[in-house]
Amino acid sequence: MKIPSRLLPLVDDGIIDEVLGQVKSGKEADVFTVRIGEDIRCAKVYKEANNRSFRQAVQYQEGRKAQSSRDARAMAKRSQYGKKEAESSWMNAEVKALNVLSAAGLRVPQPFGLFDGVLIMELIVDADGHPAPRLNDLSLTPDEALQYHEDLIAQVVRMLCAGIIHGDLSEFNVLVDTYGPVIIDLPQAVNAAGNSNASVLFARDVNNLAHYFSRFEPGILTLKYAKEIWALYEKGKLTPEVNLTGVFEESTKKVDVVSVLTVIGDAQKEHEARLLRKAKPVDTGLPQKPWQGGGQNNVASEHPRHKSDTRSNQKPQLSEKPQANKENWGRRASSGAPKISQWTKPIAEK
């Protein structure tokens, strides 16, 4: 096949020996099968930011650490350098997530390197050695649906224990090989502890799986895994080996609105008092200077540096200067000062 332009530099540099074909074209990347030596790998070519569906990436990137404060400021200002760093951060996030999750025991592709916006990683294959199908491409029996659903919920739990939320988990981001589901596509992976949208994104991931598998086994919709798992996570009781029931009892306790408003009011008063303390001048016990006793007008009028110089306000009398010059020339002439002709006469004689 014709080598895609984004893969051509990698072929020229000897990183890729041959491009075998295209696996898929997704909303954020195009995926190709490539040969590197004797191994068949997967090359994920990320699309430019303007061509991706994840344009509102701020909610996913919250909580991610920039390499330096300069990079963080540049990305916040969306300068040219900042946009470049944001793109690099978006791609590197998947590599970091894959390494973390692989170490945590999840079934994810193994990454081999990121080269100029192209991620080389393990190719997930089926029993015949062909690229593994997506979960969405399969027709499942009720038992298979229950089995795959339980498998993925266990992986989601293990992922959360590692501090990561997928953020876009669905039947389109799961491959199925001979051993079961494999989670893919993680550039938008969310920091579970540092992102204010973490609980919402987590619930969406779990509910997406439930809605898909309920096509084959409707009873899956009755399971409340999202709320049960998140409640355990907030209490610090979530472990990879946790036994889930799918049952979650909603709290029936009414919110004490009056107490909440009282706490907010007390916090507001404390904040205002803190501002007043900062604005009040500190009494050092030392005598004040004349310009320290009043407002801005006193400072401007009494401080030695701000006192106006009366001499600077007097306009020069132009008529006095020529007169003074005339008198000075007269003094020079009467005191025997040499005239101009006396200086030039010897030169004229020569």
PDB file of N, CA, C and O in Angstrom, residues 13 45 55 92 105 120 146 185 188 193 206 310 344 348:
ATOM      1  N   ASP A  13      13.695   6.702   8.386  1.00  0.00           N
ATOM      2  CA  ASP A  13      14.660   6.595   9.492  1.00  0.00           C
ATOM      3  C   ASP A  13      14.913   5.157   9.917  1.00  0.00           C
ATOM      4  O   ASP A  13      15.730   4.906  10.813  1.00  0.00           O
ATOM      5  N   VAL A  45      -1.435   6.718  14.506  1.00  0.00           N
ATOM      6  CA  VAL A  45      -1.083   8.056  14.024  1.00  0.00           C
ATOM      7  C   VAL A  45      -2.126   9.041  14.556  1.00  0.00           C
ATOM      8  O   VAL A  45      -3.288   9.024  14.127  1.00  0.00           O
ATOM      9  N   ARG A  55     -11.897  18.065  21.209  1.00  0.00           N
ATOM     10  CA  ARG A  55     -11.414  19.448  21.191  1.00  0.00           C
ATOM     11  C   ARG A  55     -11.539  20.088  22.564  1.00  0.00           C
ATOM     12  O   ARG A  55     -10.757  20.937  22.940  1.00  0.00           O
ATOM     13  N   ASN A  92       1.581  11.889  25.085  1.00  0.00           N
ATOM     14  CA  ASN A  92       2.361  11.214  26.122  1.00  0.00           C
ATOM     15  C   ASN A  92       1.484  10.651  27.221  1.00  0.00           C
ATOM     16  O   ASN A  92       1.884   9.704  27.919  1.00  0.00           O
ATOM     17  N   GLY A 105      -1.578  -4.700  36.117  1.00  0.00           N
ATOM     18  CA  GLY A 105      -2.174  -5.980  35.771  1.00  0.00           C
ATOM     19  C   GLY A 105      -3.348  -5.909  34.827  1.00  0.00           C
ATOM     20  O   GLY A 105      -4.049  -6.910  34.639  1.00  0.00           O
ATOM     21  N   ILE A 120       4.000   3.528  18.472  1.00  0.00           N
ATOM     22  CA  ILE A 120       4.217   2.138  18.078  1.00  0.00           C
ATOM     23  C   ILE A 120       3.900   1.261  19.281  1.00  0.00           C
ATOM     24  O   ILE A 120       4.462   1.451  20.363  1.00  0.00           O
ATOM     25  N   LEU A 146     -22.548 -11.364  30.115  1.00  0.00           N
ATOM     26  CA  LEU A 146     -22.298 -11.312  31.563  1.00  0.00           C
ATOM     27  C   LEU A 146     -20.821 -11.508  31.877  1.00  0.00           C
ATOM     28  O   LEU A 146     -20.249 -10.803  32.717  1.00  0.00           O
ATOM     29  N   ASP A 185      -7.119   2.925  23.633  1.00  0.00           N
ATOM     30  CA  ASP A 185      -7.415   4.357  23.450  1.00  0.00           C
ATOM     31  C   ASP A 185      -7.474   5.104  24.780  1.00  0.00           C
ATOM     32  O   ASP A 185      -8.547   5.325  25.352  1.00  0.00           O
ATOM     33  N   GLN A 188      -7.010  10.405  26.663  1.00  0.00           N
ATOM     34  CA  GLN A 188      -7.833  11.271  27.493  1.00  0.00           C
ATOM     35  C   GLN A 188      -7.932  10.757  28.932  1.00  0.00           C
ATOM     36  O   GLN A 188      -8.743  11.265  29.718  1.00  0.00           O
ATOM     37  N   ALA A 193      -7.707  11.343  41.286  1.00  0.00           N
ATOM     38  CA  ALA A 193      -7.639  12.138  42.510  1.00  0.00           C
ATOM     39  C   ALA A 193      -7.561  13.631  42.241  1.00  0.00           C
ATOM     40  O   ALA A 193      -7.905  14.430  43.111  1.00  0.00           O
ATOM     41  N   VAL A 206     -18.694   3.401  33.290  1.00  0.00           N
ATOM     42  CA  VAL A 206     -19.349   2.174  33.767  1.00  0.00           C
ATOM     43  C   VAL A 206     -20.737   2.027  33.161  1.00  0.00           C
ATOM     44  O   VAL A 206     -21.142   0.926  32.753  1.00  0.00           O
ATOM     45  N   THR A 310       9.437  75.537  44.362  1.00  0.00           N
ATOM     46  CA  THR A 310       8.871  76.808  43.892  1.00  0.00           C
ATOM     47  C   THR A 310       9.706  77.397  42.763  1.00  0.00           C
ATOM     48  O   THR A 310       9.188  78.078  41.888  1.00  0.00           O
ATOM     49  N   THR A 344      42.566  87.106  15.378  1.00  0.00           N
ATOM     50  CA  THR A 344      42.612  86.743  13.980  1.00  0.00           C
ATOM     51  C   THR A 344      43.653  87.517  13.198  1.00  0.00           C
ATOM     52  O   THR A 344      43.997  87.130  12.094  1.00  0.00           O
ATOM     53  N   ALA A 348      45.846  86.578   9.696  1.00  0.00           N
ATOM     54  CA  ALA A 348      45.675  87.310   8.440  1.00  0.00           C
ATOM     55  C   ALA A 348      47.023  87.730   7.889  1.00  0.00           C
ATOM     56  O   ALA A 348      47.228  87.750   6.681  1.00  0.00           O
TER      57      ALA A 348
END
